[in-house]
Structure formats: structure tokens, C-alpha cells
């Protein structure tokens, strides 16, 4: 038997709103900040091709599994896992999978907000003309002046967390849905404006050959694993975000079609972000493989020398901030839904409490860039532990367990019923992917993290 037809938190007004909201969760720092620099570090086109394969073979099937679990459970990830396990006659220990997701989301939110805070700061820096005619050294020094100051970081981090908690406090229809409906169209328009600007002023030919002409000589086992890890992070998988968004999905919407749309949009935006950034980077003869500083240090130099770069540069960081905002909302929502369900708190109280907790944890991360930069445990500081634990360990573990739960433990009939595509070839393909391909892929991520692939 399926769970209650509607969550106590409400539901999306339509399947389209789910697509907007889930796309909002998926498109974030991962697409616009992380994807371009990871592609840069892994040699370009061949990495892009492997990434696409990972999205199709592992990402989409797991995303469908996560959505179907959420919609069948109709509660926060912890309570959905608990009630589904009970319904399916399985061990109640499966609820820990819900816990894992909620905890990972909370942990990610804490440092995600710190990085998103940099983006908010850069709207003002770039818009205020700080980078006019900047040299490579000046741009690097500007970034260090920001990350070196705990107080500045604290201010931006706090602002971003308040923005996030504010939306979540307003509920599913009054907060999350409204944010998705306003912010996502704005995001697409901004992205198109910036790509057009990059094409008009930068080296688009160089960017296209860099992104789309594969050179497999640069591909290593480690870059294949980086592609898979990036696919997980970018699609918001394994963390309860897509599960809780699925729990607000109307019962009659087709999961495969809906999820297909979300994954295509997410991937498309990652590619467009590449087409916004690399033409400018190449147009100035700058280095594409410069790592996490790519948009903050390298791209800003390009903006500093372009006609109207001050305006378009500021718009770029507005775009990055909006993208991060809709993702952060989806990271806070699972914890808040759980607090509301468990303690009957009001949403406002639950959002303030959870937002404050994530903010506090984030303070540890922001100190890692200055006062605590040398405080290390086994070679990692606080920030890098949070990032490592959540994205390299908890996220693939969550994904693996979700694949096992939906592929091996849930009754075949339940998944056929919930996916709504009948029991034909499409269903069998999905099942094969979650049962075999996705688990193998995820185990490979783990082995890579342990250094097996060098
Ligand atoms: N998908 C987001 C990004 O690409 O930036 C990050 C993220 C959001 C990961 C929500 C996980 C999550 F639950």
C-alpha cells in the first residue's frame, strides 16, 4: 500500500513546479563554480563526455529511485525511510539511511553557505569596479583579502544563511515554490545574457574545442571518478534533498519524464556555464586549469578588462548567488521538515533553529581560511573535513544505499507502481541500472577515495 497521498507539509501545485524546484536544487555552485574548474583540471572534452555518461547511467536512475522513495513515503527522509521499510516488511534500520541524508545535507549547507557568501561579496566587488584593469597578482590578493578576514566571511555567510532560512520558513507553497517560480526564470535569463556576452567578447572557438573535442590522453582512473562524484553532487543525489522534493510531487506525475527534464536542465546549465566562462578565460590567455579560484580569481581578471565588464561581471555573480540560493534551500528543507514532523514545531521555529545550527558549523569552515588554517587533523583542516566527509563519503554511501533499497529491497511491484511506466523494457532498463551499474559506479568512487586508482 502506498503512503498518504499528500505530505503534511503540502505539495507542489504541479509537476512543472517540481521540475523548477528540483532543477533549482540541482543547479548551484556545483554547475557554475565547480564543474568548469574540475573540467579544467581534468583536461576538457574527454572529461565532459565521461561526465555525460555518468549522469545518464548512474545519476538519472538513482535520482528516479530517490524521487520514488520520497513520493511513496510522503514525509521527511528519516520518516519516509522508516515508514517505507515498515510497509515493505524490512528492517527498521533503513531509517538510518534517512538520517545519513539529512545529516549530509546539514553538513554540506554549513560550508556551501560560506562559499555562496564569497559569491555575494563578489557582486559588490566586481560591480564596484575593484577589478578594473586588475593584474593576476591583484586579483589573487583581492581573493586572499576576503578569505583572510574572518569577520568579512562571517558577514557574508550570515547574510546568505538568513536568506536561505527566510524562504524555508515560509513553507512549501509560500516559500520554496515561490522562490523556484521567480528565481529559476531569472537564472536562465541571466545565464543566456552572460553566454551571449562571452560569445560576443571572448574566444568562443577556443572554448568550444576545449569543451567538446575529447582528448583521451589526459583521462585517468581518477578523472573518471571525479566525473562520477561531480554527477552526484550536481544532481543533488544521496542527500535527501531530491527525496523530500519528491515527497511533495503530485501522485499522478510521471517520475521518469519529470526526472529526465531535471537532469537534462542541470547538464545543459553546466555546459552553458562552461560556455560563459571559458571564452572569457581564453580570450585573455588565462589558465583554464587553475582550480577553485577559477571564477573568483581568473574570470574576474577577464571581466576587469572587458567593455562593460563591471556590469556583466556583477551579473555573473548575481547568477551564481541565485543558483546557490535555490540549492541551499533544498539542503535546509529536509532537516526542517523532520523537526516539524517530530516536535510539532512551527516552520519558522524549525528553520531558525536548523539555520542557526548550520551557520554555527559554517563558522568552523570559514575560520579554516584564516585563523584555523593550520589546525589540521590528518592533513585536513575543518573545512576540508566537512567537504570530504559529506561529498566523498556520505553522499556516495547514501546513493549506494538508495540504489540497493529501491533495486533490491523494495518489492518489484511497489517500484513498478510508483514509477508509473508499466513493467516493460523501460522499467527493466531502470532496474538493471539501479541494481548493477549504479552500485558498481559508487563502489568505484569509494575505492578511488581510498587511493586505489592513484
Ligand atoms: N546540486 C547542488 C550544486 O550543484 O551546487 C549542490 C547540492 C544541493 C548538493 C543540494 C546536494 C543537495 F542536496
PDB file of C-alpha atoms and ligand atoms in Angstrom, residues 25-31 105 108 112 230 232-237 239-242 266 323 327-328 330-331 395, ligand 1:
ATOM      1  CA  UNK A  25      18.327  22.291  -6.173  1.00  0.00           C
ATOM      2  CA  UNK A  26      20.483  20.663  -8.812  1.00  0.00           C
ATOM      3  CA  UNK A  27      21.822  23.838 -10.431  1.00  0.00           C
ATOM      4  CA  UNK A  28      24.134  25.524  -7.979  1.00  0.00           C
ATOM      5  CA  UNK A  29      27.755  26.144  -7.124  1.00  0.00           C
ATOM      6  CA  UNK A  30      28.310  22.637  -8.491  1.00  0.00           C
ATOM      7  CA  UNK A  31      27.414  23.691 -12.031  1.00  0.00           C
ATOM      8  CA  UNK A 105      22.625  17.900   3.771  1.00  0.00           C
ATOM      9  CA  UNK A 108      27.010  20.500   3.157  1.00  0.00           C
ATOM     10  CA  UNK A 112      28.098  25.734   0.998  1.00  0.00           C
ATOM     11  CA  UNK A 230      30.612  15.554  -9.730  1.00  0.00           C
ATOM     12  CA  UNK A 232      26.267  13.041  -7.762  1.00  0.00           C
ATOM     13  CA  UNK A 233      26.957  16.455  -6.308  1.00  0.00           C
ATOM     14  CA  UNK A 234      25.493  18.315  -9.241  1.00  0.00           C
ATOM     15  CA  UNK A 235      22.253  16.306  -9.335  1.00  0.00           C
ATOM     16  CA  UNK A 236      21.882  16.749  -5.524  1.00  0.00           C
ATOM     17  CA  UNK A 237      21.845  12.965  -5.049  1.00  0.00           C
ATOM     18  CA  UNK A 239      21.321  13.627   0.495  1.00  0.00           C
ATOM     19  CA  UNK A 240      17.602  13.635   0.978  1.00  0.00           C
ATOM     20  CA  UNK A 241      17.077  16.833  -0.996  1.00  0.00           C
ATOM     21  CA  UNK A 242      15.561  15.141  -4.024  1.00  0.00           C
ATOM     22  CA  UNK A 266      21.137  20.519 -14.925  1.00  0.00           C
ATOM     23  CA  UNK A 323      21.896  29.342  -8.221  1.00  0.00           C
ATOM     24  CA  UNK A 327      20.267  24.777  -3.795  1.00  0.00           C
ATOM     25  CA  UNK A 328      20.783  25.831  -0.181  1.00  0.00           C
ATOM     26  CA  UNK A 330      16.864  22.239  -0.685  1.00  0.00           C
ATOM     27  CA  UNK A 331      19.638  21.416   1.786  1.00  0.00           C
ATOM     28  CA  UNK A 395      26.978  11.222  -0.463  1.00  0.00           C
TER      29      UNK A 395
HETATM   30  N1  LIG B   1      23.417  20.307  -6.620  1.00  0.00           N
HETATM   31  C1  LIG B   1      23.980  21.444  -5.957  1.00  0.00           C
HETATM   32  C2  LIG B   1      25.039  22.069  -6.814  1.00  0.00           C
HETATM   33  O1  LIG B   1      25.320  21.559  -7.904  1.00  0.00           O
HETATM   34  O2  LIG B   1      25.596  23.073  -6.403  1.00  0.00           O
HETATM   35  C3  LIG B   1      24.552  21.113  -4.615  1.00  0.00           C
HETATM   36  C4  LIG B   1      23.642  20.313  -3.753  1.00  0.00           C
HETATM   37  C5  LIG B   1      22.382  20.784  -3.412  1.00  0.00           C
HETATM   38  C6  LIG B   1      24.036  19.072  -3.366  1.00  0.00           C
HETATM   39  C7  LIG B   1      21.542  20.006  -2.675  1.00  0.00           C
HETATM   40  C8  LIG B   1      23.194  18.297  -2.618  1.00  0.00           C
HETATM   41  C9  LIG B   1      21.942  18.763  -2.280  1.00  0.00           C
HETATM   42  F1  LIG B   1      21.186  18.007  -1.572  1.00  0.00           F
END
